[in-house]
Coordinates of C-alpha atoms and ligand atoms in Angstrom, one line a residue:
M1 CA -52.9 -97.2 107.3
T2 CA -53.3 -94.3 105.1
V3 CA -53.8 -90.4 105.8
N4 CA -57.2 -90.9 105.3
D5 CA -57.6 -92.8 109.1
I6 CA -56.2 -89.5 110.6
K7 CA -58.8 -87.1 112.2
H8 CA -56.5 -84.3 112.8
P9 CA -56.9 -81.6 109.9
G10 CA -53.4 -80.2 111.3
L11 CA -51.7 -83.5 111.2
V12 CA -53.0 -84.2 107.9
A13 CA -52.0 -80.6 106.5
W14 CA -48.7 -81.4 107.8
I15 CA -48.1 -84.8 106.4
N16 CA -49.6 -83.3 103.1
E17 CA -47.0 -80.7 103.0
I18 CA -44.1 -82.8 103.3
K19 CA -45.0 -85.3 101.1
D20 CA -45.3 -83.0 98.2
Y21 CA -42.0 -81.2 99.4
C22 CA -40.0 -84.5 99.4
T23 CA -42.1 -86.5 96.8
P24 CA -41.9 -90.0 98.2
D25 CA -43.1 -93.0 96.4
S26 CA -46.0 -93.4 98.8
V27 CA -47.2 -92.6 102.1
Y28 CA -47.6 -94.8 105.0
V29 CA -49.5 -94.2 108.8
L30 CA -48.1 -96.7 111.0
D31 CA -50.8 -98.7 113.4
G32 CA -48.3 -100.3 115.5
S33 CA -49.1 -103.6 114.7
A34 CA -46.7 -106.6 114.9
E35 CA -47.7 -107.6 111.3
E36 CA -46.6 -104.3 110.1
Y37 CA -43.3 -104.2 112.0
D38 CA -42.7 -107.8 110.4
R39 CA -43.8 -106.1 106.8
L40 CA -41.1 -103.1 107.1
M41 CA -38.4 -105.4 108.6
Q42 CA -39.1 -107.5 105.4
K43 CA -38.6 -104.4 103.2
A44 CA -35.6 -103.8 104.9
V45 CA -34.2 -107.4 104.6
K46 CA -35.2 -107.2 100.6
A47 CA -33.0 -104.3 100.4
G48 CA -30.2 -105.9 101.7
I49 CA -29.6 -103.7 105.0
A50 CA -31.4 -106.0 107.4
I51 CA -30.0 -109.5 108.3
P52 CA -32.5 -112.1 109.9
L53 CA -31.0 -113.8 113.0
N54 CA -31.0 -117.6 113.7
P55 CA -34.7 -117.8 115.0
E56 CA -33.2 -120.8 117.5
K57 CA -30.7 -118.2 118.9
K58 CA -32.2 -114.8 118.7
P59 CA -36.3 -115.4 117.8
H60 CA -37.5 -112.7 115.6
S61 CA -34.1 -110.4 115.8
F62 CA -32.2 -108.9 112.8
L63 CA -28.9 -107.2 112.7
F64 CA -28.3 -104.1 110.9
R65 CA -24.8 -102.7 109.7
S66 CA -24.4 -99.0 109.5
D67 CA -22.3 -96.8 107.2
P68 CA -18.7 -96.2 109.0
S69 CA -19.8 -92.7 108.8
D70 CA -23.1 -93.0 110.5
V71 CA -22.2 -94.9 113.8
A72 CA -23.3 -92.3 116.9
R73 CA -24.9 -89.1 117.9
V74 CA -22.7 -86.4 116.3
E75 CA -22.7 -83.5 118.7
K76 CA -21.1 -80.8 116.0
R77 CA -23.8 -81.5 113.5
T78 CA -26.7 -81.0 116.5
F79 CA -28.0 -77.6 116.5
I80 CA -30.5 -75.5 118.6
A81 CA -32.0 -73.0 116.3
S82 CA -33.8 -70.8 119.4
E83 CA -34.5 -67.1 118.1
K84 CA -31.8 -65.5 120.1
Q85 CA -28.5 -67.2 120.3
E86 CA -28.5 -66.5 124.3
D87 CA -31.3 -68.7 124.7
A88 CA -29.0 -71.6 123.2
G89 CA -25.9 -70.9 125.3
P90 CA -22.7 -72.2 125.8
T91 CA -23.4 -75.7 125.5
N92 CA -25.2 -75.6 122.2
N93 CA -24.1 -74.9 118.8
W94 CA -26.5 -71.8 117.6
V95 CA -28.0 -71.4 114.2
D96 CA -30.4 -68.4 113.5
P97 CA -34.0 -70.4 112.8
A98 CA -34.7 -68.8 109.6
E99 CA -31.0 -69.7 108.0
L100 CA -31.2 -73.1 109.4
K101 CA -34.4 -73.8 108.2
K102 CA -33.6 -72.2 104.8
T103 CA -30.2 -74.7 104.4
L104 CA -32.3 -77.6 105.1
M105 CA -35.3 -76.7 103.3
G106 CA -32.6 -77.1 100.3
L107 CA -31.7 -80.7 101.3
Y108 CA -35.4 -81.7 102.0
K109 CA -36.5 -80.9 98.6
G110 CA -37.4 -84.4 96.7
C111 CA -35.2 -86.4 99.5
M112 CA -37.6 -89.1 99.7
K113 CA -38.0 -89.8 96.1
G114 CA -38.1 -93.9 95.7
R115 CA -38.9 -94.2 99.6
T116 CA -42.2 -94.8 101.3
M117 CA -42.8 -92.0 103.7
Y118 CA -43.9 -93.1 107.3
V119 CA -45.9 -91.3 109.5
I120 CA -44.9 -92.5 113.4
V121 CA -47.5 -91.2 115.5
F122 CA -45.9 -91.9 119.4
S123 CA -46.4 -91.2 122.9
M124 CA -43.4 -90.6 125.2
G125 CA -44.7 -91.5 128.1
P126 CA -47.5 -93.8 129.0
V127 CA -50.7 -93.4 126.1
G128 CA -53.4 -91.3 128.4
S129 CA -51.0 -90.1 131.0
E130 CA -51.7 -86.5 131.4
F131 CA -47.7 -86.2 131.6
S132 CA -47.3 -87.7 128.3
K133 CA -46.1 -85.7 125.2
I134 CA -47.2 -86.5 121.8
G135 CA -44.6 -86.6 118.8
V136 CA -45.4 -87.2 115.3
E137 CA -42.0 -88.2 113.1
I138 CA -42.2 -88.6 109.4
T139 CA -39.1 -90.6 108.2
D140 CA -38.1 -92.3 105.1
S141 CA -36.7 -95.3 107.2
E142 CA -37.8 -98.5 108.0
Y143 CA -35.0 -98.9 110.6
V144 CA -36.4 -95.7 112.1
S145 CA -40.0 -96.9 112.2
C146 CA -39.0 -100.4 113.6
N147 CA -36.9 -99.1 116.2
M148 CA -39.2 -96.1 117.1
D149 CA -42.0 -99.1 117.4
I150 CA -40.1 -101.1 120.3
M151 CA -38.8 -97.5 122.0
T152 CA -42.0 -95.6 122.0
R153 CA -45.7 -96.4 122.1
V154 CA -46.9 -96.2 118.5
G155 CA -49.8 -96.1 116.3
K156 CA -53.9 -96.4 116.7
A157 CA -53.9 -95.6 120.7
V158 CA -51.8 -92.3 120.5
I159 CA -53.6 -91.1 117.1
E160 CA -56.9 -92.0 119.1
E161 CA -55.1 -90.1 122.2
L162 CA -54.5 -87.2 119.5
G163 CA -57.9 -86.7 118.7
T164 CA -58.8 -84.1 116.2
N165 CA -56.8 -81.1 117.8
G166 CA -54.2 -82.4 120.4
F167 CA -50.8 -80.8 120.3
F168 CA -47.8 -82.8 119.2
I169 CA -44.0 -82.3 118.5
H170 CA -43.1 -82.2 114.6
C171 CA -40.5 -84.5 114.0
L172 CA -39.4 -84.4 110.4
H173 CA -36.5 -87.3 109.4
S174 CA -34.8 -88.1 106.6
V175 CA -31.8 -90.3 105.8
G176 CA -30.9 -88.1 102.7
K177 CA -30.6 -90.4 100.4
P178 CA -32.9 -90.5 97.5
L179 CA -33.5 -93.5 95.1
A180 CA -33.4 -93.3 91.5
E181 CA -36.0 -95.3 89.5
G182 CA -35.7 -98.8 90.2
E183 CA -32.9 -98.5 92.7
N184 CA -33.0 -100.1 96.1
D185 CA -30.6 -99.9 99.1
N186 CA -29.0 -103.2 97.9
G187 CA -27.2 -103.6 101.1
M188 CA -26.0 -99.7 101.5
W189 CA -27.1 -98.1 104.7
P190 CA -28.6 -95.0 103.2
C191 CA -27.5 -91.7 104.7
A192 CA -25.5 -88.4 103.8
P193 CA -22.3 -87.7 104.0
I194 CA -21.4 -85.9 107.3
E195 CA -21.3 -82.3 106.3
K196 CA -24.9 -82.5 105.2
K197 CA -26.0 -84.4 108.5
Y198 CA -27.9 -82.0 110.6
I199 CA -29.9 -82.5 114.0
A200 CA -31.9 -79.4 114.4
H201 CA -34.1 -78.1 116.9
F202 CA -36.2 -75.4 117.1
P203 CA -37.4 -74.9 121.1
E204 CA -39.7 -72.3 120.5
T205 CA -41.8 -74.4 117.7
R206 CA -41.4 -77.3 119.5
E207 CA -40.0 -78.7 116.3
I208 CA -37.1 -81.2 115.5
W209 CA -35.7 -81.4 111.6
S210 CA -33.3 -84.2 111.2
F211 CA -31.3 -85.0 107.9
G212 CA -28.9 -87.1 106.9
S213 CA -28.1 -90.0 109.6
G214 CA -30.3 -93.2 110.5
Y215 CA -28.6 -93.9 113.6
G216 CA -29.8 -93.8 117.1
G217 CA -30.4 -90.6 118.7
N218 CA -29.5 -88.6 115.3
A219 CA -32.7 -90.9 113.7
L220 CA -35.3 -92.2 116.5
L221 CA -36.6 -88.7 117.3
G222 CA -38.5 -89.4 120.5
K223 CA -35.5 -90.1 122.7
K224 CA -32.8 -87.7 122.8
C225 CA -34.1 -85.0 120.7
L226 CA -37.7 -84.5 121.9
A227 CA -37.9 -86.2 125.5
L228 CA -34.3 -84.4 126.4
R229 CA -33.7 -81.3 124.4
I230 CA -37.2 -80.0 123.4
A231 CA -38.6 -81.7 126.6
T232 CA -35.7 -79.4 128.7
V233 CA -37.8 -76.1 127.1
M234 CA -40.9 -77.5 127.9
A235 CA -39.9 -78.5 131.5
R236 CA -38.8 -75.2 132.2
D237 CA -41.7 -73.7 130.7
E238 CA -44.4 -75.8 132.6
G239 CA -42.3 -76.3 135.6
W240 CA -40.9 -80.0 135.5
L241 CA -37.3 -81.9 134.9
A242 CA -36.7 -83.9 131.7
E243 CA -33.4 -85.5 133.1
H244 CA -31.0 -88.3 131.5
M245 CA -31.7 -90.5 134.3
L246 CA -32.4 -93.8 134.9
I247 CA -35.2 -95.0 137.3
L248 CA -35.0 -97.9 139.8
K249 CA -36.9 -99.3 142.4
L250 CA -35.2 -100.5 145.8
T251 CA -37.0 -103.1 147.8
N252 CA -35.1 -103.8 151.4
P253 CA -36.0 -107.7 153.0
E254 CA -38.9 -106.0 155.1
G255 CA -40.2 -105.6 151.3
K256 CA -40.3 -101.7 151.6
S257 CA -39.6 -99.8 148.4
R258 CA -38.1 -96.8 147.6
Y259 CA -37.5 -95.1 144.2
V260 CA -33.9 -94.0 143.0
T261 CA -33.4 -91.8 139.9
A262 CA -29.6 -91.6 138.8
A263 CA -27.7 -89.3 136.0
F264 CA -24.2 -90.4 135.0
P265 CA -22.1 -89.5 131.9
S266 CA -21.9 -91.9 129.3
A267 CA -19.4 -95.0 129.8
C268 CA -20.7 -94.9 133.7
G269 CA -22.8 -98.2 133.4
K270 CA -26.3 -96.3 133.7
T271 CA -28.0 -99.3 132.3
N272 CA -26.1 -102.0 134.5
L273 CA -27.2 -100.1 137.7
A274 CA -30.7 -100.0 136.5
M275 CA -30.6 -103.5 136.2
L276 CA -28.5 -104.6 138.9
I277 CA -28.9 -107.8 141.2
P278 CA -27.9 -106.7 144.5
T279 CA -25.3 -109.1 146.3
I280 CA -26.7 -108.2 149.7
P281 CA -29.5 -110.7 150.9
G282 CA -33.2 -110.1 150.7
W283 CA -32.7 -106.9 148.6
Q284 CA -34.3 -106.3 145.3
V285 CA -33.7 -103.9 142.3
H286 CA -36.2 -103.3 139.4
T287 CA -36.0 -101.3 136.4
L288 CA -38.4 -98.5 135.3
S289 CA -36.0 -97.0 132.9
D290 CA -32.5 -97.1 131.7
D291 CA -32.2 -93.7 130.0
I292 CA -34.7 -91.1 130.4
A293 CA -36.8 -89.5 133.2
W294 CA -39.7 -86.8 133.6
L295 CA -39.9 -85.5 137.0
R296 CA -42.7 -83.2 138.5
Y297 CA -44.7 -82.7 141.8
G298 CA -47.6 -85.1 142.2
K299 CA -50.6 -83.5 144.5
D300 CA -49.2 -84.9 147.6
G301 CA -46.2 -82.7 147.5
R302 CA -43.5 -85.2 146.6
L303 CA -41.3 -85.4 143.5
Y304 CA -42.4 -88.3 140.9
A305 CA -40.4 -89.7 138.2
M306 CA -42.3 -91.0 134.9
S307 CA -40.6 -93.5 132.5
V308 CA -41.1 -92.4 129.1
E309 CA -39.5 -94.8 126.8
A310 CA -40.6 -98.6 125.8
G311 CA -37.6 -100.2 125.5
F312 CA -34.2 -100.4 125.7
F313 CA -31.6 -99.1 123.0
G314 CA -28.2 -100.1 125.1
V315 CA -24.5 -100.2 124.1
V316 CA -23.5 -103.6 123.4
P317 CA -19.8 -104.3 123.8
G318 CA -19.2 -105.4 127.6
T319 CA -22.9 -106.8 128.3
S320 CA -22.8 -110.2 129.5
M321 CA -24.5 -112.7 131.4
H322 CA -21.8 -111.5 134.4
S323 CA -22.0 -107.7 133.9
N324 CA -26.0 -107.4 133.3
P325 CA -27.6 -110.9 132.6
N326 CA -30.8 -108.8 132.5
A327 CA -30.0 -106.8 129.5
M328 CA -28.7 -110.1 128.0
I329 CA -32.3 -111.6 128.7
A330 CA -34.3 -108.4 127.6
A331 CA -32.2 -108.7 124.0
Q332 CA -32.7 -112.6 123.2
K333 CA -35.6 -112.1 121.3
N334 CA -37.7 -109.4 119.2
T335 CA -34.8 -107.4 119.2
I336 CA -32.9 -105.2 116.7
Y337 CA -29.0 -105.2 116.7
T338 CA -26.7 -102.6 114.7
N339 CA -23.1 -102.8 114.5
V340 CA -22.7 -105.8 116.2
A341 CA -20.3 -109.0 114.9
L342 CA -22.5 -112.0 112.8
T343 CA -21.5 -115.4 113.8
E344 CA -21.4 -118.3 111.2
D345 CA -24.8 -119.8 112.8
K346 CA -26.2 -116.3 112.3
D347 CA -26.1 -115.4 115.9
V348 CA -24.4 -112.4 117.4
W349 CA -21.2 -111.7 119.1
W350 CA -19.4 -108.6 120.6
E351 CA -16.2 -107.9 122.7
G352 CA -17.2 -108.4 126.2
I353 CA -19.8 -111.0 125.7
G354 CA -18.2 -113.2 128.1
Y355 CA -16.8 -115.9 125.9
D356 CA -14.5 -116.6 122.7
A357 CA -15.9 -115.7 119.4
P358 CA -17.4 -119.0 117.9
G359 CA -15.0 -119.5 114.7
K360 CA -15.4 -117.1 111.8
L361 CA -17.7 -113.7 112.3
I362 CA -18.6 -110.8 109.9
D363 CA -17.6 -107.7 111.8
W364 CA -19.6 -104.5 111.8
Q365 CA -18.5 -103.7 108.3
G366 CA -19.5 -106.8 106.7
N367 CA -15.8 -108.3 106.5
E368 CA -14.4 -111.6 107.7
W369 CA -13.0 -111.5 111.1
V370 CA -11.4 -114.5 113.2
Q371 CA -10.5 -113.7 116.9
D372 CA -6.4 -112.9 117.5
K373 CA -6.0 -113.1 121.0
T374 CA -2.0 -112.7 120.5
N375 CA -3.0 -109.3 118.8
K376 CA -4.0 -106.8 121.4
D377 CA -4.2 -104.0 118.5
Q378 CA -6.8 -106.1 116.4
K379 CA -9.8 -103.8 115.3
P380 CA -13.1 -104.8 117.3
S381 CA -15.4 -107.2 115.5
S382 CA -18.4 -105.2 117.2
H383 CA -18.2 -101.2 117.3
P384 CA -17.7 -99.7 120.3
N385 CA -21.0 -97.8 119.8
S386 CA -23.0 -101.0 118.6
R387 CA -26.7 -101.3 120.2
F388 CA -29.5 -103.2 121.0
T389 CA -33.0 -102.2 120.8
A390 CA -35.0 -104.2 122.9
P391 CA -38.9 -103.6 124.5
A392 CA -38.6 -103.0 128.2
N393 CA -41.2 -105.6 128.9
Q394 CA -38.3 -108.5 128.2
C395 CA -36.4 -107.3 130.9
P396 CA -37.0 -109.9 133.7
C397 CA -36.5 -107.3 136.3
I398 CA -38.9 -104.7 134.9
S399 CA -40.8 -103.1 137.9
D400 CA -44.7 -104.2 137.9
D401 CA -45.2 -100.0 138.0
W402 CA -43.3 -98.7 135.1
E403 CA -46.0 -97.9 132.9
D404 CA -47.4 -96.0 136.0
P405 CA -49.3 -92.7 134.5
H406 CA -48.5 -90.8 137.3
G407 CA -44.7 -91.7 137.9
V408 CA -43.4 -93.0 141.1
P409 CA -42.2 -90.9 144.4
V410 CA -38.4 -90.3 144.1
S411 CA -36.8 -90.5 147.3
A412 CA -33.0 -90.2 146.3
I413 CA -31.2 -88.9 143.0
L414 CA -27.8 -90.0 142.2
F415 CA -25.4 -88.2 140.2
G416 CA -22.1 -89.5 139.5
G417 CA -18.9 -90.1 137.2
R418 CA -15.7 -91.8 136.5
R419 CA -13.3 -90.7 139.1
P420 CA -10.4 -92.4 139.9
S421 CA -9.4 -90.2 142.8
T422 CA -10.8 -87.2 144.9
I423 CA -14.6 -88.2 144.6
P424 CA -15.6 -90.5 147.4
L425 CA -17.6 -93.9 146.7
V426 CA -20.5 -91.6 148.0
H427 CA -21.7 -88.5 149.9
G428 CA -24.7 -86.8 150.1
A429 CA -26.2 -83.2 149.8
R430 CA -27.4 -81.2 152.7
T431 CA -30.0 -79.3 150.8
W432 CA -31.3 -79.3 147.3
T433 CA -29.4 -76.5 146.3
H434 CA -26.1 -78.2 147.7
G435 CA -27.4 -81.2 145.5
T436 CA -27.9 -78.8 142.5
F437 CA -24.1 -77.8 142.6
L438 CA -23.4 -81.4 142.8
G439 CA -25.4 -82.2 140.0
S440 CA -23.6 -79.3 138.0
I441 CA -19.9 -80.4 138.7
V442 CA -20.4 -84.0 137.7
G443 CA -17.8 -85.3 135.4
S444 CA -15.8 -88.0 134.1
E445 CA -11.9 -88.4 134.0
I446 CA -10.7 -88.2 130.3
T447 CA -9.2 -91.3 128.7
A448 CA -5.4 -90.9 128.1
A449 CA -6.4 -90.3 124.0
A450 CA -8.7 -87.4 124.7
L451 CA -6.5 -85.9 127.0
D452 CA -5.8 -82.0 126.1
A453 CA -4.6 -79.1 127.9
G454 CA -7.3 -78.9 130.7
S455 CA -7.6 -80.7 134.1
G456 CA -8.3 -84.1 132.8
I457 CA -11.7 -83.8 133.8
R458 CA -14.7 -83.7 131.5
R459 CA -17.2 -81.7 133.2
D460 CA -20.9 -83.0 131.9
P461 CA -23.5 -81.3 134.4
M462 CA -26.4 -83.5 135.5
A463 CA -25.1 -85.7 132.7
M464 CA -27.1 -83.4 130.2
K465 CA -24.6 -81.0 129.0
P466 CA -25.4 -82.4 125.0
F467 CA -29.1 -82.7 126.1
I468 CA -30.0 -79.1 127.2
G469 CA -32.2 -77.6 124.8
Y470 CA -31.5 -73.9 126.1
N471 CA -29.1 -72.0 127.9
A472 CA -27.5 -74.2 130.6
G473 CA -27.2 -71.7 133.0
D474 CA -31.0 -71.1 132.9
Y475 CA -30.8 -74.5 133.2
F476 CA -29.3 -74.6 136.5
K477 CA -31.5 -71.9 137.5
H478 CA -34.4 -74.0 136.8
W479 CA -33.2 -76.8 139.2
L480 CA -33.1 -74.8 141.9
N481 CA -36.5 -73.1 141.2
V482 CA -37.8 -76.6 141.3
G483 CA -36.3 -77.1 144.6
K484 CA -37.6 -73.5 145.8
A485 CA -41.4 -74.6 144.6
A486 CA -41.2 -77.7 146.9
K487 CA -44.4 -77.2 149.2
D488 CA -42.5 -79.1 152.0
Q489 CA -38.9 -78.9 151.5
S490 CA -38.7 -82.6 153.8
L491 CA -40.4 -84.1 150.6
L492 CA -38.0 -83.4 148.5
P493 CA -35.8 -86.5 147.1
R494 CA -32.4 -86.5 149.0
I495 CA -29.6 -85.9 146.6
F496 CA -26.2 -88.2 146.3
Y497 CA -23.0 -87.9 144.5
V498 CA -21.8 -91.7 144.1
N499 CA -18.5 -92.8 142.2
W500 CA -18.2 -96.8 141.3
F501 CA -14.5 -95.8 139.8
R502 CA -12.0 -95.2 142.3
K503 CA -8.7 -96.3 142.0
T504 CA -5.3 -96.9 144.2
A505 CA -2.0 -95.2 143.3
E506 CA -1.4 -98.1 141.7
G507 CA -4.2 -98.2 139.2
K508 CA -6.2 -101.1 140.9
W509 CA -10.0 -100.8 141.2
L510 CA -10.7 -100.0 144.9
W511 CA -14.5 -100.9 145.0
P512 CA -15.9 -104.1 142.8
G513 CA -19.0 -102.3 141.8
Y514 CA -21.8 -104.1 140.1
G515 CA -24.1 -105.8 142.2
D516 CA -22.1 -104.9 145.3
N517 CA -23.2 -101.0 144.4
S518 CA -26.6 -102.7 146.1
R519 CA -24.3 -101.9 149.5
V520 CA -24.2 -98.1 148.9
L521 CA -28.1 -98.2 147.8
K522 CA -28.8 -99.7 151.0
W523 CA -27.1 -96.6 153.0
I524 CA -28.8 -94.2 150.6
F525 CA -32.3 -96.2 151.5
E526 CA -31.3 -95.7 155.2
V527 CA -30.4 -92.1 154.8
C528 CA -34.0 -91.5 153.4
D529 CA -35.1 -93.6 156.6
G530 CA -33.4 -91.5 158.8
T531 CA -31.8 -94.7 160.2
A532 CA -28.2 -94.4 158.4
Q533 CA -25.0 -93.9 160.1
T534 CA -24.1 -90.6 158.9
V535 CA -20.9 -88.5 159.5
D536 CA -21.0 -84.6 158.7
T537 CA -18.1 -83.8 156.0
P538 CA -17.0 -80.7 154.8
I539 CA -18.1 -82.0 151.4
G540 CA -21.8 -83.3 152.8
I541 CA -22.9 -86.4 154.6
M542 CA -21.0 -89.6 154.6
P543 CA -21.2 -93.1 155.5
T544 CA -19.2 -93.9 159.1
L545 CA -16.5 -96.2 158.1
D546 CA -18.7 -99.4 159.3
A547 CA -21.9 -98.1 157.8
I548 CA -21.7 -99.9 154.7
D549 CA -21.0 -103.7 154.7
R550 CA -17.4 -104.1 153.1
P551 CA -17.8 -106.7 149.9
E552 CA -15.1 -109.6 149.7
G553 CA -12.1 -108.1 149.0
V554 CA -12.2 -104.8 150.3
T555 CA -10.2 -104.3 153.4
E556 CA -11.0 -101.8 156.2
E557 CA -8.2 -99.3 154.5
D558 CA -9.8 -99.7 151.3
M559 CA -13.1 -98.8 152.8
K560 CA -10.8 -95.8 154.3
E561 CA -9.9 -94.6 151.0
L562 CA -13.0 -95.0 149.3
L563 CA -14.6 -92.9 152.0
N564 CA -11.8 -90.5 152.8
V565 CA -12.2 -86.7 152.1
D566 CA -9.1 -85.9 150.4
I567 CA -9.0 -82.0 151.2
D568 CA -6.1 -81.2 149.2
G569 CA -7.9 -83.1 145.9
W570 CA -10.9 -81.1 146.7
L571 CA -9.2 -77.8 146.8
R572 CA -7.7 -78.4 143.6
E573 CA -11.2 -79.8 142.1
V574 CA -12.9 -76.5 143.7
E575 CA -9.9 -74.1 141.6
D576 CA -10.6 -76.2 138.6
I577 CA -14.5 -75.2 138.5
R578 CA -14.0 -71.6 139.4
K579 CA -11.3 -71.6 136.8
N580 CA -12.6 -74.1 134.0
H581 CA -16.2 -75.1 134.4
Y582 CA -18.5 -72.3 135.9
P583 CA -16.8 -69.3 133.9
I584 CA -18.3 -71.1 131.0
F585 CA -21.7 -70.2 131.9
G586 CA -21.1 -66.6 132.5
D587 CA -23.5 -64.3 134.1
K588 CA -25.8 -67.1 133.9
L589 CA -24.6 -69.1 136.5
P590 CA -27.0 -68.8 139.6
K591 CA -25.5 -66.8 142.5
E592 CA -26.7 -69.5 144.7
L593 CA -24.1 -72.0 143.2
W594 CA -21.2 -69.5 143.4
A595 CA -22.0 -69.2 147.1
Q596 CA -22.0 -73.2 147.2
L597 CA -18.5 -73.4 145.8
D598 CA -17.2 -70.3 148.0
S599 CA -18.8 -72.2 151.0
L600 CA -17.0 -75.4 150.1
E601 CA -14.1 -74.0 149.8
A602 CA -14.1 -72.2 153.1
D603 CA -15.6 -75.4 154.8
L604 CA -12.1 -77.5 153.0
K605 CA -10.1 -75.0 154.4
A606 CA -11.4 -74.7 157.8
A607 CA -10.9 -78.7 158.0
K608 CA -7.1 -78.2 156.8
C609 CA -6.9 -75.4 159.2
D610 CA -4.4 -77.0 162.4
C611 CA -4.8 -73.4 164.9
G612 CA -6.8 -76.2 166.9
C613 CA -10.1 -74.0 166.7
G614 CA -11.4 -75.6 162.8
C615 CA -12.4 -72.1 162.2
G616 CA -10.2 -71.6 159.1
C617 CA -9.2 -68.2 160.3
C618 CA -5.4 -69.3 160.1
G619 CA -5.4 -69.5 156.5
K620 CA -3.3 -72.3 156.5
Ligands
TSX1 O1 -21.5 -100.7 135.0 C1 -20.7 -100.7 136.0 N1 -20.7 -100.2 137.1 C2 -22.1 -100.0 137.5 C3 -22.9 -101.3 138.0 C4 -24.1 -101.5 138.2 N2 -19.1 -100.6 135.2 C5 -19.2 -100.7 133.9 C6 -18.7 -99.7 133.3 C7 -18.8 -99.2 131.8 C8 -20.4 -99.6 131.0 C9 -18.0 -100.9 136.1 N3 -17.0 -101.0 136.0 C10 -18.5 -100.7 137.9 C11 -19.9 -100.4 138.0 O2 -19.9 -100.5 139.3 N4 -17.4 -100.3 138.2 C12 -16.1 -101.0 136.9 C13 -15.2 -100.8 137.6 C14 -14.5 -102.5 137.5 C15 -14.3 -103.3 136.6 C16 -13.8 -104.5 137.0 C17 -13.9 -105.0 138.2 C18 -14.1 -104.0 139.6 C19 -14.5 -102.5 139.0 N5 -13.7 -106.1 138.8 C20 -12.9 -106.7 138.1 O3 -12.4 -106.7 137.2 C21 -12.4 -108.6 138.8
MN2 MN1 -28.2 -91.7 127.2

């Protein structure tokens, strides 16, 4: 399509403005068709940056290898350029918007020379849903265009939905590598050096300007930039929640379903949980989202979650027919692989795929690579942040209602992190405010390599620390406000804190995880039904010792450990939150959360109190 096919004068004017400034060789508007995808992909193949995979192994799939400087989101080059610094808050890099625009205008001038400028009109959420948001990404990257085609709804239907004066979020992107006359990428992933990379957000004007990176969340602007950072700001203003959450449907043997959302920091297996295969007979899990959920109240007063993406951009290493067969099948065809190893017969391979490397490989940097199992320090063949981009509808366990324009009513919200000690397998909040407190303290242990002076826990509130587009203290306040806005508190989702990652003192996993997590989901389902066996503890509600069926290999002693309330451990936790975590947010930290911390501490001390009356007054 061309600009002439667009009937939205505001959009046409913006396209022309960017074209005149960035001076691409041509302008092309995506219609979202399959032929178009193939054409763009062929262009990338011709430029030597995409490799077609063996159609007998991975039909209609391609491998890209990025530049080693461009392999992940770069938080230190990510900016929230709000008018006031306070509105970016303590968790974001702030720059004055006028100053940042000036800097970026310097970089954007002529930056698309020698390239095609693509106009991607996309919808986050099903086309036509009143809760969806339309964005327009202008980019000079075929890789970005093809990934956006999979990850979002793109093209004609969205352009129609936008009409002649619909609102859209302006998303400008360039890889920052203009080409000389007759030059092409010639096998080199285009990007700019790190100090010229900018992932800039202008929350007041709902704009995203990204420069210099072609990778993932830096460049596929619908995902982290729009559906989280800009959407959190819109959600605050409009009274809803944009969250880093998977959505799953849990069905019991009687056929009754409940919807669960879950937010975990990275490397906790969100995609695996979203696509879990229960080990308990008769229970089923279906997937609606593995990464992002937008939540708002329905007319019936319940909180509804809508899936906003159309694909999965999943971490590859560790994905196997054992850990996540549904993801393996989803990524078997029509998939873009980035930074994994290539086999001699043009299939892909990676660490943790579940079988040995077949012969000589080409690693993610393009070098020959032969597996050496005697060398523990061998560099991996696939980058640890290598990815698959696969259409959601290829997932065998995709939920039939994943595109419901109203979303689905949520029964439970899960928070979790990687915590080898202290945090039990599962505990539940008593109220929405208590649940907001649990979300605010989420964190994972820091691996030895990153251990600094701190407590050894990296806090990542609601798994949203890098994705809150405004002041994180105000974000907590907004969470509390959403709870208060419920027309009936009993209709609110129940909030839980789960921890699949408990270890013994000897470092052995206490819980088998994966499909056996369905046992925890079952208890949560029963809590929502009001039929679960629960006990009240100082930290919230918990299962009784026999409320959760033990998986094979988990002894009663293990279960006691998994469900133990470690009073001293929790008191250390309280201290860490009080000294190291909550002060980060200063005056913006809502009083209600400080009060939650105080009452948790009091309840823990009362439980420790051995004067016999349980009052905590003896101060022991
Ligand atoms: O995704 C994981 N989940 C959630 C699954 C639905 N992982 C992988 C995390 C990195 C992405 C897990 N790892 C989980 C888990 O529940 N649990 C663990 C830890 C663990 C690893 C191996 C074993 C047990 C626990 N067992 C053996 O190795 C035999
Ligand atoms: Mn994510």
